Amino acid sequence: MLRLLLRRAGHGVLIVWLVATATFFLLHLAPGDPIAASLDSPLTPPAVRAHYRHLYGLDRPLSAQYGHWLVMVAHGDFGFSFPHRRPVSAVIGSALPNTLLLMGVALVLAFAAGIALGLIQARHRGRPLDWGLGIGSLFFYSMPDFWLALMLLFLFAFVWRVFPVTGIFDPIMYPYYGFWQRIGDRLWHLVLPASTLALLSAAAIARFQRAALLDAAGEDFVLTARAKGVSERRVLLHHILRNALLPVITLFGLALPVLLGGSVFVEKIFSWPGMGLLTVEAIGTRDYPLLTAAVVIASVLVIAGSFIADALYAIVDPRVRLE
Amino acid sequence: MRTPHAASSLLPLIAVLACQRGDRAKTGNSEYGGTMVIAVGIDADALMPPITVNATSYEVDGLVFENLAKPGPTLDPIGDKGWTGELADSWQWGRDSTTLGFHIDSAARWHDGVPVRSSDVKFTFQLYTNPKTGSFVAPLLANIDSVSTPDSSIAVFWFKKRYPGQFYDAAYQMRILPKHALAGTDPSQLQSASFSRHPIGSGPYEFVNWVPRQTIELRADSSYHRGRPRLERLIWSVAPEYSASVVRLMAGDADFLEFVQPPDISRVGKTPNVKLVPYPSMAYGYLLFNERDPDDRSRPNRLFSDRSLRRALTMAIDRRSVAKSVFDSLGTVAYGPYTHALAYFDSTVAELPYRPDSARRILDSLGWRPGAHGMRTKNGVPLRFSMLVPTSSAVRMETAVLLQAMFHEVGVRADIETVDIGTFRQRSESRQFQTLLEAMQSDGNPSSILQGWSVAAATAKDGGNAGSYENQQFDALIDTAIAQFDETRAKAYFYRAYSMLNEDAPAIWLWEPATVAAVQKRIHPVDMRADEWFANISQWYIPSDERIARDQVRLAEAQR
């Protein structure tokens, strides 16, 4: 097991280095730089931009910049974000908790709802309920995320004014709230963005789960269990569902990077200051240090997600051995 | 080094200033309190006036920090006519007019309670002009030699020469910073200094809190030396998606939106609790010709070094139609590199008319003859060029399409090349373009025109004249104009300079948009200026009978 972990870790480090290096060079080879993108006013004298390029070493040869960046990353320092005028670690440190909260809640809701819907559909296969839920999940599955977000925003925040329009807290009252009021305010602001993401993902999970359940329901061991007189509820939950969870576990492993990567459109529409929006803004402002840090983090998570999915497979399916 | 004579010439100035004390107008209205939420699309980058060009930072800085004085509504840059004191309560010119002394209001305090001193002014000037700071304002202070402090309340500016914009440069280019809080900071590290995120100013509002990418909160300084502002709290609330900001305003979650895009004006204007407030703009747009070869700046551009060709292309464009199409009734045609809001705006300057037939005749005479599909060629080379446009600007993208069609009408092929704003700025800076669609925010000081259009700015390695327009006569006229102390004479020289610029057609001046803000009706009186929409915000208020729940926050403290 230890050898396996070390081998996977070694592969992981190599992949992260390759991805980060490719990102570094591709970003630097693209036209523009963070100084031109941030100091984009035509009134800014070119000499001022030259001053900052020199200050941040952007006028040095690319190989020298790469060497400096490698040394810094090896010391755990991702550098300074010029557009944000803060260290990259501080910028990511303020965005990451917001994304974790939003995506964590959305994923839990999505998987819980998706699995439950799949179960209901499988149990009522071919009946109106299955048919209705199938159409509903297909409707949300095929819907663009930004459109759903805008519709929820329009209906629940503007027409009915049930939920706040944007942000992660009430900008006016939040500083004067007590602890529990703050928790409530945060949750209140979480409802629309988390629901948007959960609705979209739950639809996909439900369709996967239904198909997997129906596949498993036709297996011989299900027939055997029923022949032995096992209750239908026990057959469904202990025999069919356990086997039908395997593809969903794969989905869960793939979802882990999303957990920290965030959702660009939903974050933008609800002004949720998370990693997705941060990364897209960094592309626009050519924020090299921030982008490479985001790519490194995303790579680590993809590798970790893949490993966790493998481990969960081994736990759920006795036929699979990690070794 | 100063001569004893120069030093002695200060003595009467100091004596006069020492006797003067400001009689500040305190507001007698008791309508204090209330909260205004300002919806913005971008977060501030750093709250450090010398180095920030970010719009939100500029707005917040403008309320936390102070200038020595502010111009009147006409933004007249000559002398000190119409100016009102801000951090300074009086000023006095030296006998030879190369010195200008400001008396600092003795009641002025930094928000941490420390009195504002003349040493803060001297420190600010040194910080702005320190090459390690990298301030974009430094070139505008080039005519100020130094600042001296004969006593703790008097700061004397020493100028290298006498010129009409002396007062503007000394009083308005710099926001005064606290020496005691910044003296130990490395000027090259200002952007990462903790002060940049927790500023201490002397302005009407003091900094409270900044949640990155979410909110910036200011509260009224109850002991502000020019009288307490009437709105108690100001909150900048960041929403990157513009449509979300509009919904927030219409839903009542936000009180103020600085810029409503033309397609939304009708919808926003129909919202019961919202009023639209048009205000003059400092922005204008133009298509800039590159008169040098983009691949080799030492060579002239094969197309645009020809003045007649530039004139023909300008005459092919119906600028009024472009302005109308893009902005409807909210746009007017631009007359040059300045706007209606400026003191030296002149709509009578000579401008090239829209005459497509004349444009065709000129092109014919230059040897550009219509060929296949009506497109012009000369010696087998098509009359074709690219227009560089940033994707971030929908207005410029729309403008480019209109220009392309109008050029096509006279047999010229203009290709639209869209790039992101970072690439756009870098290519503008390195002059790697044929033409580019630029939008500029004009500066109140007319001498700043030299930064973009002078020979020096064209030839310097880091000059700001991206199109490399060079005309020594134009430079001389502007130099003469900005040296005039008489307004009528100055205007006459500006008229000649602007007319010459238009005759040379280094760019096609396209449009000048009027800006429209949207504000909740409970906020009064909302008078906005072109250079700083928030210039008069200290006098805005919310009547007690129109207040809503969020206006009650901190009201008890405000009424104390």
Coordinates of N, CA, C and O in Angstrom, one line a residue, chain B residues 151-201:
Chain B
D151 N 7.0 76.6 8.1 CA 6.5 76.2 9.4 C 5.5 75.1 9.2 O 5.2 74.6 8.1
S152 N 5.0 74.6 10.4 CA 4.2 73.4 10.3 C 2.9 73.5 9.6 O 2.3 72.5 9.3
S153 N 2.4 74.7 9.3 CA 1.1 74.9 8.7 C 1.3 75.4 7.3 O 0.2 75.6 6.6
I154 N 2.5 75.7 6.8 CA 2.6 76.3 5.5 C 3.5 75.5 4.6 O 4.6 75.1 5.0
A155 N 3.0 75.1 3.4 CA 3.7 74.4 2.4 C 3.9 75.2 1.2 O 2.9 75.8 0.7
V156 N 5.2 75.4 0.8 CA 5.4 76.3 -0.3 C 5.9 75.5 -1.5 O 6.9 74.7 -1.4
F157 N 5.3 75.7 -2.6 CA 5.7 75.0 -3.8 C 6.6 75.9 -4.6 O 6.3 77.1 -4.8
W158 N 7.7 75.4 -5.1 CA 8.7 76.1 -5.9 C 8.6 75.5 -7.3 O 8.8 74.4 -7.5
F159 N 8.3 76.4 -8.2 CA 8.1 76.0 -9.6 C 9.4 76.3 -10.4 O 10.1 77.3 -10.2
K160 N 9.6 75.5 -11.5 CA 10.7 75.7 -12.3 C 10.5 76.9 -13.3 O 11.4 77.5 -13.8
K161 N 9.2 77.1 -13.6 CA 8.9 78.3 -14.4 C 7.5 78.7 -14.1 O 6.7 78.1 -13.3
R162 N 7.2 79.9 -14.6 CA 5.8 80.4 -14.4 C 4.9 80.0 -15.6 O 5.3 80.1 -16.7
Y163 N 3.8 79.4 -15.2 CA 2.8 79.0 -16.3 C 1.4 78.9 -15.7 O 1.3 78.8 -14.5
P164 N 0.4 79.0 -16.5 CA -1.0 79.1 -16.0 C -1.4 77.9 -15.2 O -2.3 78.0 -14.4
G165 N -0.9 76.7 -15.5 CA -1.4 75.5 -14.8 C -0.7 75.3 -13.5 O -0.9 74.2 -12.9
Q166 N 0.0 76.2 -13.0 CA 0.8 76.0 -11.7 C -0.1 75.6 -10.6 O 0.1 74.6 -9.9
F167 N -1.2 76.3 -10.4 CA -2.1 76.1 -9.3 C -2.7 74.7 -9.4 O -2.8 73.9 -8.5
Y168 N -3.2 74.4 -10.7 CA -3.8 73.1 -10.9 C -2.9 72.0 -10.5 O -3.2 71.0 -9.8
D169 N -1.6 72.1 -10.9 CA -0.6 71.0 -10.7 C -0.4 70.9 -9.2 O -0.3 69.7 -8.6
A170 N -0.2 72.0 -8.5 CA 0.1 71.9 -7.1 C -1.0 71.5 -6.2 O -0.9 70.7 -5.3
A171 N -2.2 72.0 -6.6 CA -3.4 71.8 -5.7 C -4.1 70.6 -6.0 O -4.8 70.0 -5.1
Y172 N -4.1 70.1 -7.2 CA -5.1 69.1 -7.6 C -4.5 67.8 -8.1 O -5.2 66.8 -8.2
Q173 N -3.2 67.7 -8.5 CA -2.7 66.5 -9.0 C -2.4 65.4 -7.9 O -2.4 64.3 -8.2
M174 N -2.2 65.9 -6.7 CA -1.8 65.0 -5.6 C -2.9 64.9 -4.5 O -3.4 66.0 -4.2
R175 N -3.1 63.7 -4.0 CA -3.9 63.6 -2.8 C -2.9 63.4 -1.7 O -2.0 62.6 -1.7
I176 N -3.1 64.3 -0.7 CA -2.1 64.4 0.4 C -2.1 63.2 1.3 O -3.2 62.7 1.8
L177 N -1.0 62.7 1.6 CA -0.8 61.4 2.4 C -0.2 61.7 3.7 O 0.6 62.6 3.9
P178 N -0.4 60.8 4.7 CA 0.1 61.1 6.1 C 1.6 60.6 6.2 O 1.8 59.4 6.0
K179 N 2.5 61.5 6.5 CA 3.9 61.1 6.6 C 4.1 60.1 7.7 O 4.9 59.2 7.6
H180 N 3.4 60.4 8.8 CA 3.7 59.5 10.0 C 3.3 58.1 9.8 O 3.8 57.2 10.4
A181 N 2.4 57.8 8.8 CA 2.0 56.4 8.6 C 2.8 55.8 7.5 O 2.8 54.6 7.3
L182 N 3.4 56.6 6.6 CA 4.0 56.0 5.4 C 5.5 56.2 5.3 O 6.2 55.7 4.4
A183 N 6.1 57.0 6.3 CA 7.5 57.4 6.1 C 8.4 56.2 6.1 O 9.4 56.2 5.4
G184 N 8.1 55.1 6.7 CA 9.0 54.0 6.7 C 8.8 53.0 5.6 O 9.5 51.9 5.5
T185 N 7.9 53.3 4.7 CA 7.5 52.3 3.6 C 8.4 52.5 2.4 O 8.6 53.7 2.0
D186 N 8.9 51.4 1.9 CA 9.7 51.5 0.6 C 8.8 51.9 -0.5 O 7.8 51.3 -0.8
P187 N 9.1 53.0 -1.2 CA 8.2 53.5 -2.3 C 8.0 52.5 -3.4 O 6.9 52.5 -4.0
S188 N 8.9 51.6 -3.6 CA 8.7 50.5 -4.6 C 7.7 49.5 -4.2 O 7.3 48.6 -4.9
Q189 N 7.4 49.5 -2.9 CA 6.5 48.4 -2.3 C 5.1 49.0 -1.8 O 4.4 48.4 -1.1
L190 N 4.8 50.2 -2.3 CA 3.6 50.8 -1.9 C 2.3 49.9 -2.1 O 1.4 49.9 -1.3
Q191 N 2.3 49.3 -3.3 CA 1.1 48.5 -3.6 C 0.8 47.3 -2.7 O -0.3 46.9 -2.5
S192 N 1.9 46.9 -2.0 CA 1.7 45.8 -1.1 C 1.7 46.2 0.4 O 1.7 45.4 1.3
A193 N 1.9 47.5 0.6 CA 1.9 48.0 2.0 C 0.6 47.8 2.7 O -0.5 47.9 2.0
S194 N 0.6 47.6 4.0 CA -0.7 47.4 4.7 C -1.5 48.7 4.6 O -2.8 48.6 4.6
F195 N -0.9 49.8 4.5 CA -1.6 51.1 4.4 C -2.6 51.0 3.1 O -3.7 51.6 3.2
S196 N -2.1 50.4 2.1 CA -2.9 50.3 0.8 C -4.3 49.6 1.0 O -5.2 49.7 0.2
R197 N -4.4 48.8 2.1 CA -5.6 48.1 2.4 C -6.3 48.7 3.7 O -7.4 48.3 3.9
H198 N -5.6 49.5 4.4 CA -6.2 50.2 5.6 C -5.8 51.6 5.6 O -5.0 52.0 6.5
P199 N -6.2 52.4 4.6 CA -5.7 53.8 4.5 C -6.2 54.7 5.6 O -7.3 54.5 6.2
I200 N -5.3 55.6 5.9 CA -5.7 56.7 6.9 C -5.6 58.0 6.1 O -4.5 58.4 5.6
G201 N -6.7 58.7 6.0 CA -6.8 59.9 5.2 C -7.2 61.1 6.1 O -7.3 61.0 7.3

